[in-house]
Tab-separated table of C-alpha atoms and ligand atoms in Angstrom:
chain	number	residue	atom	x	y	z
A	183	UNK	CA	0.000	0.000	0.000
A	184	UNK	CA	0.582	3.729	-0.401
A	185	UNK	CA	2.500	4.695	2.833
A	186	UNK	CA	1.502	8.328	3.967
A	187	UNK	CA	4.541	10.102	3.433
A	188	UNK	CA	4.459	9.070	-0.721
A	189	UNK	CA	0.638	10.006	-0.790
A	190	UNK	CA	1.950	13.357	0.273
A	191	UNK	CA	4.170	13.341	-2.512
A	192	UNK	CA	1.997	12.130	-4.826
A	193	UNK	CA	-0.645	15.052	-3.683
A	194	UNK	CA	2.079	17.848	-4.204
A	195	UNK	CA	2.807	16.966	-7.188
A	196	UNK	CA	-0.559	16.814	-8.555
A	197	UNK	CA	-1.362	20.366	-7.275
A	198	UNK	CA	1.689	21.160	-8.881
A	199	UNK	CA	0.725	19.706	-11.851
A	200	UNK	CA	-2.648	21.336	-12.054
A	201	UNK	CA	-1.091	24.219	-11.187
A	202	UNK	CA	0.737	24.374	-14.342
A	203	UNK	CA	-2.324	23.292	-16.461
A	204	UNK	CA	-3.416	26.611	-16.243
A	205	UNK	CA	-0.776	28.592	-18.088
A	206	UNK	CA	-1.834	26.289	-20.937
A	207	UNK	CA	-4.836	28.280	-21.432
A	208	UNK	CA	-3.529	31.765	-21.511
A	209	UNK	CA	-4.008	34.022	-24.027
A	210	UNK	CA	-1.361	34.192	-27.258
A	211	UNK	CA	0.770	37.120	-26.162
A	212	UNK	CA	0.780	36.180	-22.500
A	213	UNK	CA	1.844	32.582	-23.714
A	214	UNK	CA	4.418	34.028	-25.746
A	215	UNK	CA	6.332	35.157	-22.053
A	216	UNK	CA	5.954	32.148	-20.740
A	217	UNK	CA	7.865	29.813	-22.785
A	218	UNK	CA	7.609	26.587	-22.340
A	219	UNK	CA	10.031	23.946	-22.828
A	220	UNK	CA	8.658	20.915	-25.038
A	221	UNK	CA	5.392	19.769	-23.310
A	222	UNK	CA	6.061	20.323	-19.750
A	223	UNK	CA	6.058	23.994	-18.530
A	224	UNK	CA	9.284	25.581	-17.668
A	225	UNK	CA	7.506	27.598	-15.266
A	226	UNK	CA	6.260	24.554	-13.752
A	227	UNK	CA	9.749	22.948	-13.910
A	228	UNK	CA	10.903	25.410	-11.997
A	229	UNK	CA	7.938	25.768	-9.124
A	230	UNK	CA	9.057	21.853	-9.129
A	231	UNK	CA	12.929	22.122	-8.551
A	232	UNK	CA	11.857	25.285	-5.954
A	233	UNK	CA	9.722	22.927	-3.383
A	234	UNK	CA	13.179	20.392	-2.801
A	235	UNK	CA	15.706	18.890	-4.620
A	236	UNK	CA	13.790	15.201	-3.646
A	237	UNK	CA	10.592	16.360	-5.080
A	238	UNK	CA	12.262	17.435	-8.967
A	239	UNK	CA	13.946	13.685	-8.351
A	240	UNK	CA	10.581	12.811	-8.183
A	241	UNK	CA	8.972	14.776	-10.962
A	242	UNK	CA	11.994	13.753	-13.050
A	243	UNK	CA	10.715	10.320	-12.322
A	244	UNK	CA	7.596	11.160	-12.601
A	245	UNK	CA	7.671	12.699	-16.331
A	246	UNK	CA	9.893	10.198	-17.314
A	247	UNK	CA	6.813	7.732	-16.701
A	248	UNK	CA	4.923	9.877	-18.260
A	249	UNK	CA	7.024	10.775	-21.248
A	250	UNK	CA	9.230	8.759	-22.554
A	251	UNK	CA	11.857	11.261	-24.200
A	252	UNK	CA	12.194	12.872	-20.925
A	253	UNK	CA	14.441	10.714	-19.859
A	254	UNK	CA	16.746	11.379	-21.750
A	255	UNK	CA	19.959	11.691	-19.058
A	256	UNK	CA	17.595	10.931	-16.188
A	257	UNK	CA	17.973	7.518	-16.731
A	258	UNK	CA	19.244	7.121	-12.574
A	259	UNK	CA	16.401	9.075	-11.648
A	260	UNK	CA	14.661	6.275	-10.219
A	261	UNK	CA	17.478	4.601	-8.658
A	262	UNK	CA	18.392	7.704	-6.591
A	263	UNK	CA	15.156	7.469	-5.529
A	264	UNK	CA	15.730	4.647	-3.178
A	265	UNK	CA	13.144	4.729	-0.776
A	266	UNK	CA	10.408	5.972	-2.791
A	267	UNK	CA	10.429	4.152	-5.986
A	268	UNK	CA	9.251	0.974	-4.252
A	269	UNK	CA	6.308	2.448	-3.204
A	270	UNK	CA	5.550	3.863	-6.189
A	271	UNK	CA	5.712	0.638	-8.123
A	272	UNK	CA	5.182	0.666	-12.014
A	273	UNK	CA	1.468	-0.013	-11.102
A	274	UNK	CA	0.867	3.417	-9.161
A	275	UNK	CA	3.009	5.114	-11.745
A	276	UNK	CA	0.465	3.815	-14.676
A	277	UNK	CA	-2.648	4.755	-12.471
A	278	UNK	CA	-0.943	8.285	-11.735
A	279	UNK	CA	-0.335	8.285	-15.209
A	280	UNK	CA	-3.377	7.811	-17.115
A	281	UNK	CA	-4.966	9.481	-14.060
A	282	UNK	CA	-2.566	12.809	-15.031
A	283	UNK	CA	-3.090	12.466	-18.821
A	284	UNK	CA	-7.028	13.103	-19.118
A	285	UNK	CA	-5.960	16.630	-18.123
A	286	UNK	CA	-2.745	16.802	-20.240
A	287	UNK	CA	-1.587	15.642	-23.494
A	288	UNK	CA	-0.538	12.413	-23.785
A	289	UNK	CA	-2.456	9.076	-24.872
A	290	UNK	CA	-0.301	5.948	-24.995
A	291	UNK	CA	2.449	8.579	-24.965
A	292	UNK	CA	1.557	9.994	-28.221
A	293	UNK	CA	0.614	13.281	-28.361
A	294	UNK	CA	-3.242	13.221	-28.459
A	295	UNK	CA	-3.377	17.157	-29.215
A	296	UNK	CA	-3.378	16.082	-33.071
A	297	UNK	CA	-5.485	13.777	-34.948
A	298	UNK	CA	-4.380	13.797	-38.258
A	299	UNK	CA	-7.821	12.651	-39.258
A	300	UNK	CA	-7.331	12.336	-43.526
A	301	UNK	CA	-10.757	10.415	-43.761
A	302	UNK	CA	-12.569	13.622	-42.021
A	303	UNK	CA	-10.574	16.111	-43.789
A	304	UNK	CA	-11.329	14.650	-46.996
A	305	UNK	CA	-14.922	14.007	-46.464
A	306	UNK	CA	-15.284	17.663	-45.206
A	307	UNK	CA	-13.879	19.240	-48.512
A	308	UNK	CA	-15.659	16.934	-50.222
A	309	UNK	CA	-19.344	17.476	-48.594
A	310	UNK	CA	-19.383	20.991	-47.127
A	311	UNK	CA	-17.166	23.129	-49.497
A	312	UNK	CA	-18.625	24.232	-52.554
A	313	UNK	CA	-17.815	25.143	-56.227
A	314	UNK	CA	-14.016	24.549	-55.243
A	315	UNK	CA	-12.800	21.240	-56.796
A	316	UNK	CA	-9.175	22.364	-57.243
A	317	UNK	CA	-9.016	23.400	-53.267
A	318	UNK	CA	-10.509	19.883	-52.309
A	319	UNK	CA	-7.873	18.230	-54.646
A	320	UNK	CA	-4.821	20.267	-53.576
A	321	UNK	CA	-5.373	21.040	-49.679
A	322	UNK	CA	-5.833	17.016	-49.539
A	323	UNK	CA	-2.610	16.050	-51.787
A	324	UNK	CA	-0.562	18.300	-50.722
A	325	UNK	CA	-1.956	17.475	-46.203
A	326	UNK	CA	-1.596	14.352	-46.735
A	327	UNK	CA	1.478	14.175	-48.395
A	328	UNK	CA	2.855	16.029	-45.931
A	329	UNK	CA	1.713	14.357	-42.889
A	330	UNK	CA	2.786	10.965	-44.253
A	331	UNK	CA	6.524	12.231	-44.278
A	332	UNK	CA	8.538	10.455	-41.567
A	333	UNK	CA	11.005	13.890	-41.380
A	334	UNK	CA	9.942	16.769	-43.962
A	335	UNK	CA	12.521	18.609	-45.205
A	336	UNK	CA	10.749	21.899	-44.490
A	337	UNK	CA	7.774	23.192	-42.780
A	338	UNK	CA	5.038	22.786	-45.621
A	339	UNK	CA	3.953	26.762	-47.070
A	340	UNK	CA	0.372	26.977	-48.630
A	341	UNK	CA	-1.327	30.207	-50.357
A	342	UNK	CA	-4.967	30.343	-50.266
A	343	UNK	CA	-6.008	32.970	-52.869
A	344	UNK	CA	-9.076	33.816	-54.114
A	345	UNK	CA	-11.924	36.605	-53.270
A	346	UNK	CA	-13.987	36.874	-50.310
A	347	UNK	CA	-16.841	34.441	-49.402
A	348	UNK	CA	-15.083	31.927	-51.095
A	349	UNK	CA	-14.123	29.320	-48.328
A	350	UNK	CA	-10.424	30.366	-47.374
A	351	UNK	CA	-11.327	30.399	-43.593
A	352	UNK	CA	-14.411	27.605	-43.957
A	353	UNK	CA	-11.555	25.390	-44.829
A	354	UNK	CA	-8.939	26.814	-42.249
A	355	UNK	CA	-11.497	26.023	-39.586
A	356	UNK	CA	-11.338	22.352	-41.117
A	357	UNK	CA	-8.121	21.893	-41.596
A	358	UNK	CA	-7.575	22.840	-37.777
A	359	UNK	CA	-10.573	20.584	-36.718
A	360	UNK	CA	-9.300	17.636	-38.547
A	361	UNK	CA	-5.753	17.784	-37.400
A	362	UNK	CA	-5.914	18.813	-33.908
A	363	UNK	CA	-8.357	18.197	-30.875
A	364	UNK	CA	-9.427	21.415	-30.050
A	365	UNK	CA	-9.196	22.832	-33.595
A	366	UNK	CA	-8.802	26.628	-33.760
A	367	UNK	CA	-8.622	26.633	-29.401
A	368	UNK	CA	-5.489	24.620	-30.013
A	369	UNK	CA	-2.462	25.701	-28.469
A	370	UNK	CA	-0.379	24.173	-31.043
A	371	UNK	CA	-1.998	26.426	-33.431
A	372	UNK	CA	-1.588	30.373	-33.731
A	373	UNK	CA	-3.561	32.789	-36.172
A	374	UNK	CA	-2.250	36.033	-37.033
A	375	UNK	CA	-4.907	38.497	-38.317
A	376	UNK	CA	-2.858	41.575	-40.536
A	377	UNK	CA	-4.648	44.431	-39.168
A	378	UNK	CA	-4.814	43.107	-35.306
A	379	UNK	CA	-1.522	41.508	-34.888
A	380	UNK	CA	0.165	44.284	-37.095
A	381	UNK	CA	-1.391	47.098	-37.619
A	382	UNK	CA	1.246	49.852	-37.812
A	383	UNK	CA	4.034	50.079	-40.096
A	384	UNK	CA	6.302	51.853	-38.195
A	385	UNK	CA	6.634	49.010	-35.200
A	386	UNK	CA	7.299	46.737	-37.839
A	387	UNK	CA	10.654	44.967	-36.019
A	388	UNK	CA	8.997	44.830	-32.814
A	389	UNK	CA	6.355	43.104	-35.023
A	390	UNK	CA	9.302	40.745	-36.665
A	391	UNK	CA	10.690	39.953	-33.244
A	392	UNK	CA	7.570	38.919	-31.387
A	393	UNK	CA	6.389	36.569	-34.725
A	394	UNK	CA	9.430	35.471	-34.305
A	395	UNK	CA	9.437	34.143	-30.533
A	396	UNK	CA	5.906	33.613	-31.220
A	397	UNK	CA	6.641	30.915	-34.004
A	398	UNK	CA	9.295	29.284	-32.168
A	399	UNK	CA	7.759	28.942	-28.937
A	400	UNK	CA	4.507	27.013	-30.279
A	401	UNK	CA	6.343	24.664	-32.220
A	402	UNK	CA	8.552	24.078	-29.311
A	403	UNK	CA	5.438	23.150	-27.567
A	404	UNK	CA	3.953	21.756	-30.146
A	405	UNK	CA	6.343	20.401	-32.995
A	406	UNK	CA	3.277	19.935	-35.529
A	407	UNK	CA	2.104	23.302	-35.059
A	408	UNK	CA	-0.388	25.667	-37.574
A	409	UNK	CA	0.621	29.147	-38.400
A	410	UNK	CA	-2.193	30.662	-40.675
A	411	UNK	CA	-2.050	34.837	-41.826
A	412	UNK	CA	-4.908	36.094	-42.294
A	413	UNK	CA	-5.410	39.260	-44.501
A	414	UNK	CA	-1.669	38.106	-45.546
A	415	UNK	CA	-2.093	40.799	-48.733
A	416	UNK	CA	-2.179	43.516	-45.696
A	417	UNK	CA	1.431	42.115	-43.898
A	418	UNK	CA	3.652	45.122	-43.537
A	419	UNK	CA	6.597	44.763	-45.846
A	420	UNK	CA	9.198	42.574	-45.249
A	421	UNK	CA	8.155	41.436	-41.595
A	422	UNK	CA	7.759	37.422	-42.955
A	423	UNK	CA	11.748	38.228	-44.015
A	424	UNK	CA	12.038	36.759	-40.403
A	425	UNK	CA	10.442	33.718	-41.322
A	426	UNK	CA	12.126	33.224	-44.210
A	427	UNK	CA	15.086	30.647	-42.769
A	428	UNK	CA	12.498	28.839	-41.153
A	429	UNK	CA	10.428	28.573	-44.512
A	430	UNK	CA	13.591	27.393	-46.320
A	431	UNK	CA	15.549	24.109	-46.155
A	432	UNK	CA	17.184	24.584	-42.471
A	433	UNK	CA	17.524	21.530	-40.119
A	434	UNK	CA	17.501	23.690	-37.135
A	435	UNK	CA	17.250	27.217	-36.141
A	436	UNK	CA	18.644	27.356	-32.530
A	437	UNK	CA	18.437	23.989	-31.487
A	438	UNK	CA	14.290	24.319	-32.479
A	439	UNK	CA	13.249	22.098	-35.237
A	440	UNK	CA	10.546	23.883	-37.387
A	441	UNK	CA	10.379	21.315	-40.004
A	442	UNK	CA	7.174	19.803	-39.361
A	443	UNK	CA	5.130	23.014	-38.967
A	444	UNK	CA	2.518	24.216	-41.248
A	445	UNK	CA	2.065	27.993	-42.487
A	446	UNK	CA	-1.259	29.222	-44.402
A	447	UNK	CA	-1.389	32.484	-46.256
A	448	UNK	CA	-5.001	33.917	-46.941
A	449	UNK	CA	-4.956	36.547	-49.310
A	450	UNK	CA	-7.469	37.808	-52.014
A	451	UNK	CA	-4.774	38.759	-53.905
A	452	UNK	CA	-4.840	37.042	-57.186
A	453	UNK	CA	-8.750	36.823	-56.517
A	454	UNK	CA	-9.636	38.836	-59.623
A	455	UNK	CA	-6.853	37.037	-62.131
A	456	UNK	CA	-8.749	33.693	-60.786
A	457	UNK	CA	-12.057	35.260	-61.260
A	458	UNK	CA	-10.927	36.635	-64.676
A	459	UNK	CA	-9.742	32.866	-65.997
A	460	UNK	CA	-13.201	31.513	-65.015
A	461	UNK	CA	-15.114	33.756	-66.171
A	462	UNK	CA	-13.482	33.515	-70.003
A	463	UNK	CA	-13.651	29.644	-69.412
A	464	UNK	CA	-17.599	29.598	-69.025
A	465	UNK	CA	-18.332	32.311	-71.703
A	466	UNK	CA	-16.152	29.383	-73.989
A	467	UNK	CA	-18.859	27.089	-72.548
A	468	UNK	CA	-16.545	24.680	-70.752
A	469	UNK	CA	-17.386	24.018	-67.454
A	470	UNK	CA	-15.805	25.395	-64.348
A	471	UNK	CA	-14.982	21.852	-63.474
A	472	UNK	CA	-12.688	21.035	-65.967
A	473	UNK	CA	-10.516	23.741	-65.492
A	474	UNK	CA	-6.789	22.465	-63.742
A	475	UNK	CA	-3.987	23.398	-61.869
A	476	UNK	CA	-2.323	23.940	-64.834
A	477	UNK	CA	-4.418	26.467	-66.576
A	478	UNK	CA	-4.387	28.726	-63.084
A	479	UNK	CA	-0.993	28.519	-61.103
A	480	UNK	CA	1.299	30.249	-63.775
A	481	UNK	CA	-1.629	33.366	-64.366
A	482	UNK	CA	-1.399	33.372	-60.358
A	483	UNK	CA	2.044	32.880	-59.936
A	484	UNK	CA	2.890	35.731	-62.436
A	485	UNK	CA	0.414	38.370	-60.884
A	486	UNK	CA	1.996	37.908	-57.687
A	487	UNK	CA	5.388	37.824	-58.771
A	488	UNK	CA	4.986	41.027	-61.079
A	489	UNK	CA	4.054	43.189	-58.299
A	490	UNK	CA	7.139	45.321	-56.957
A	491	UNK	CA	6.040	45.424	-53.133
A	492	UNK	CA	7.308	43.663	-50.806
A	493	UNK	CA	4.262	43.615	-48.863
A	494	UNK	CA	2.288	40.844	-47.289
A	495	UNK	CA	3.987	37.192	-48.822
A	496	UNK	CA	4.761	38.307	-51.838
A	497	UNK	CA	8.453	38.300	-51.328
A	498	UNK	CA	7.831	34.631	-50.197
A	499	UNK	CA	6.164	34.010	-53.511
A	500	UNK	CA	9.054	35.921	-55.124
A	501	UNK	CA	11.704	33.467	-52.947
A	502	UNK	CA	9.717	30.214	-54.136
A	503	UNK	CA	9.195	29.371	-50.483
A	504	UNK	CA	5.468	29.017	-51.173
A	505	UNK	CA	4.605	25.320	-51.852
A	506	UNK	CA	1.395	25.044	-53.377
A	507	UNK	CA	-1.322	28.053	-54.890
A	508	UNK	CA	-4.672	26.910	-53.611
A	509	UNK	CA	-7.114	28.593	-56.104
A	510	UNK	CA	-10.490	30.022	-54.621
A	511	UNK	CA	-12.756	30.281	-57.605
A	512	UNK	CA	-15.743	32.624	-58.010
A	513	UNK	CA	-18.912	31.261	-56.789
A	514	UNK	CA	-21.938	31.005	-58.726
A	515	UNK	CA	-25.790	30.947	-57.924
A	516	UNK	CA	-26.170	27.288	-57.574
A	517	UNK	CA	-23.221	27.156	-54.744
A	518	UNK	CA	-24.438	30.149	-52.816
A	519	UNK	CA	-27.683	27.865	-52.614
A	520	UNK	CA	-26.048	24.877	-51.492
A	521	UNK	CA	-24.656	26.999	-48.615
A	522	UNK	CA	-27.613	28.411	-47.592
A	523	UNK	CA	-28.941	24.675	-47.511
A	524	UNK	CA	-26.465	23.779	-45.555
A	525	UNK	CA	-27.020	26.599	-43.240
A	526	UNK	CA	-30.524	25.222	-42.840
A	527	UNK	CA	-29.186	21.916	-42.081
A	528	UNK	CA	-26.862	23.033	-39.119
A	529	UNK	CA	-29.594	24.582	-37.544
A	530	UNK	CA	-31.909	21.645	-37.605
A	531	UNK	CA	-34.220	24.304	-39.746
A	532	UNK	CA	-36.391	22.777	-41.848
A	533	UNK	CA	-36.359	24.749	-45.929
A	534	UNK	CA	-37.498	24.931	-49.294
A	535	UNK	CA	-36.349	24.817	-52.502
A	536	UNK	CA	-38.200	28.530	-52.717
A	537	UNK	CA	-36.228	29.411	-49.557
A	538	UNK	CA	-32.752	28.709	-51.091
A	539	UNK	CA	-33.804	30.543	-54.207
A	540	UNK	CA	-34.747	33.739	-51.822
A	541	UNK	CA	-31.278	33.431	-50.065
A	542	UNK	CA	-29.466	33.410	-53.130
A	543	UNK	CA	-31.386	36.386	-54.547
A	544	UNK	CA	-29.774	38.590	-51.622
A	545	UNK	CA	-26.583	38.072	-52.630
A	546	UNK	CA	-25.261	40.310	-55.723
A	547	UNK	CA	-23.570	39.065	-58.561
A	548	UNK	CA	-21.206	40.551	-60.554
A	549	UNK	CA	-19.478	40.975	-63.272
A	550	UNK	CA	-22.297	43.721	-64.660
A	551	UNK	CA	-23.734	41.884	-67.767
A	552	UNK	CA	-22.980	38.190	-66.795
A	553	UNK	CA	-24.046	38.283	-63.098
A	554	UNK	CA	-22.082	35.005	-62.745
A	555	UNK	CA	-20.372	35.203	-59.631
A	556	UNK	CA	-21.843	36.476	-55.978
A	557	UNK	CA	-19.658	39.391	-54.742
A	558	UNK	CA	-19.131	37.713	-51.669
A	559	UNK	CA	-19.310	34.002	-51.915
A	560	UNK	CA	-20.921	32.487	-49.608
A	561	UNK	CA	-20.142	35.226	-46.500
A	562	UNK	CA	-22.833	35.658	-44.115
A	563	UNK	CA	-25.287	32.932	-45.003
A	564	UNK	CA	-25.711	31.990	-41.923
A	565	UNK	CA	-26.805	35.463	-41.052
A	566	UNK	CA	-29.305	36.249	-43.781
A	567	UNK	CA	-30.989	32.689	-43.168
A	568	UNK	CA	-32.568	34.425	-40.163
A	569	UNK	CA	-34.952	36.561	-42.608
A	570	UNK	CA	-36.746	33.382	-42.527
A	571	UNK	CA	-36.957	32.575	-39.535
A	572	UNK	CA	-40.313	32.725	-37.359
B	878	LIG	C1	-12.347	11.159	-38.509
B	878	LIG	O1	-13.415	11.907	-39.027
B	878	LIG	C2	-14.523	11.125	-39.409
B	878	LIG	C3	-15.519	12.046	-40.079
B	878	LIG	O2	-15.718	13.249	-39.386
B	878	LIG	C4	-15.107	10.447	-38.174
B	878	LIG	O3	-16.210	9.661	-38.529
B	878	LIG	C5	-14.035	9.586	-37.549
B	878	LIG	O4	-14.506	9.044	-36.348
B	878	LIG	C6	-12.792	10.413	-37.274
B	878	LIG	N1	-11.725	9.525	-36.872
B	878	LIG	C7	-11.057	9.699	-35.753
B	878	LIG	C8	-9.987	8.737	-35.492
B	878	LIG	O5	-11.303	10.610	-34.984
C-alpha cells in the first residue's frame, strides 16, 4: 500500500501539476512570455525544482513515466530514488499516469493534441465546401502528403487565394478541426490576423521579433504546429523576411526544429486574375470543373510575382518558399444555394427549394452583364438565413 509520506508526494505533485495546467490556457501574447520547454512547462519545472531537490527527483521520475523522451539523461532518476520508488511501483506510476493524462496531453504517450484525421478532412472538402474542386484536390494532396513524411525537409507553405466568401477560412477552420483536438482553441496552433496583430508600419521589427518568438515557442510546444495569416495581402513589408530561414531548407534554427510546422497564407490577392480565368472559361462554354492546376498557377504565380512590393507574402512568392497556390474560384448561384442549404441543415431548420432561391437572390452578382459570380461568396449565409426565420 501507499504509505503516507508518498501520498503526500503524490498530492504535491498533482497540485503542482494542475497548477501548471493553467498557463496552458492563456491568451497568445501572454503565452508568448511564458515559454515553455517541449510539453512540460518551464515555469512549472521550476515551481518543481523550488519545493526540494527530492521532489524534482521525483517529478523527473515522474515525467519520465509519463514521457518517454524525458528521460533522456535521467535515466538514474529512479534509482536515486531509493526509498520511494518501491512504493511507487510501475502499477501506481500507470494509475498516476493515465490518471494525469485526461488533463494533459498524452495518450499511450503519443501526443493526443493532433489527430491527423485524412478520412474527415477529406470528407469535409468533399461534402461541405462548394464550387471549389481544385481546393478539395490540392489542400488534400498536398496534407496528406505532408503528414505521411517520416522527417519533412521543411515546414510545408500553402497560399490560399481567391476573393472573399469563397471558403479560405471555412476550410482553415477544417483543416484545424481535422488535425488537432481542439481545432482553432489549439495551443499548437496560432492565427495572425494583418490588421490586429500588425497594424502599424512603423513598429514593424517589434512586429518581426515577437512573430518570431511567437513561431518558435509554439512549435517548441507543439512540434506539428499551424501558423495561418490572415489578410496576408495587408502584412507590412518585409516582416515574414524573419520567417524566411524557417520557410527554407534549415535543419535547425537554434536547437528548435521547425520542419514539421505548417504555415497558411489567406490573401485575395490574385482573386480577380482567378475570377478573370473563369469567367473567359464559361463564356467558352466549358465548365468550371474542368478547369486544372495547370491552366491557373502560372496566371497566379505571375500576378503575384509582377508586383514590386514587398508587402504581405509576396516576397515569399518571389523566394519560391510558397509550396502550393490553392485557387479560390468565383462562386456562382447554384453554390451560394447549397450553402444556404447547408445553413438550414446546421440549424436543424427545416427549408425549401423557394427558400434557397430567396437566399441566393440577396446576394449580388457581378461581373455587370454576366451576373455570374456572388460578390461575396458564400459570407454571411448563416446570417441572412434568419430573414426566414419565425
Ligand atoms: C475522422 O473523421 C470522421 C468524419 O468526421 C469520423 O467519422 C471519424 O470518427 C474520425 N476519426 C477519428 C480517429 O477521430
Amino acid at each position: 500500500m501507499l504509505s503516507r509520506g508518498a501520498a503526500l508526494w503524490l498530492c504535491l505533485v498533482l497540485l503542482l501539476t494542475e497548477a501548471a495546467g493553467e498557463d496552458a490556457r492563456q491568451t497568445w501574447w501572454d503565452r508568448a512570455a511564458v515559454p515553455m520547454a517541449k510539453k512540460v512547462g518551464k515555469g512549472l519545472k521550476e515551481r518543481v525544482r523550488a519545493v526540494t531537490d527530492l521532489s524534482k527527483k521525483y517529478w523527473d521520475y515522474f515525467s519520465c513515466q509519463v514521457w518517454s523522451e524525458h528521460c533522456d539523461g535521467k535515466k538514474d532518476a529512479s534509482k536515486s530514488l531509493g526509498w520511494i520508488s518501491p512504493l511507487l511501483s510501475q502499477q501506481y506510476m500507470d494509475i498516476l499516469s493515465s490518471w494525469y493524462c485526461k488533463f494533459k496531453d498524452c495518450c499511450d504517450r503519443d501526443d493526443c493534441r493532433i489527430i491527423n484525421n485524412i478520412t474527415g478532412l477529406e470528407i469535409d472538402l468533399s461534402t461541405r465546401l462548394h464550387g471549389q474542386h481544385l481546393v478539395q484536390e490540392v489542400v488534400l494532396k498536398s496534407i496528406r502528403g505532408f503528414l505521411s513524411m517520416p522527417q519533412p525537409e521543411k515546414p510545408l507553405v500553402l497560399s490560399f487565394n481567391g476573393w472573399s466568401g469563397t471558403g479560405k477560412n471555412f476550410v482553415t477552420r477544417m483543416l484545424a478541426d481535422q488535425l488537432y483536438r481542439d481545432g482553432l482553441e489549439s495551443e499548437c496552433v496560432q492565427v495572425f490576423i494583418s490588421m490586429l496583430h500588425f497594424p502599424h508600419l512603423k513598429y514593424v521589427d517589434v512586429y518581426k521579433e515577437k512573430l518570431m518568438e511567437q513561431v518558435s515557442d509554439t512549435v517548441q510546444r507543439c512540434g506539428q504546429a499551424l501558423f495561418v495569416f490572415d489578410e496576408a495581402e495587408k502584412l507590412p513589408p518585409n516582416l515574414l523576411e524573419t520567417l524566411k530561414p524557417i520557410l527554407d531548407h534549415y535543419d535547425t534554427i537554434k536547437e528548435v526544429d521547425y520542419r514539421r510546422a505548417i504555415f497558411i497564407f489567406l490573401s485575395n490577392f490574385g482573386g480577380n486574375t482567378i475570377n478573370e480565368v473563369v469567367l473567359s472559361w464559361l463564356k467558352a462554354g466549358r465548365s468550371r470543373e474542368e478547369i486544372t492546376m495547370e491552366d491557373l498557377e502560372p496566371h497566379i504565380q505571375e500576378i503575384l510575382k509582377s508586383t514590386d512590393s514587398n508587402f504581405g507574402h509576396n516576397r515569399l512568392v518571389k523566394e519560391n518558399l510558397i509550396d502550393f497556390f490553392v485557387p479560390f474560384l468565383p462562386l456562382e448561384y447554384h453554390h451560394v444555394k447549397l450553402c444556404a442549404r447547408d445553413a438550414f441543415m446546421s440549424r436543424d431548420l427545416e427549408y425549401t427549394e423557394e427558400m434557397l432561391d430567396k437566399v441566393a437572390k440577396m446576394m449580388m452578382y457581378v461581373p455587370k452583364e454576366e451576373k455570374l459570380f456572388s460578390a461575396q461568396g458564400c459570407k454571411s449565409i448563416s446570417q441572412r438565413i434568419n430573414f426566414f426565420l419565425p
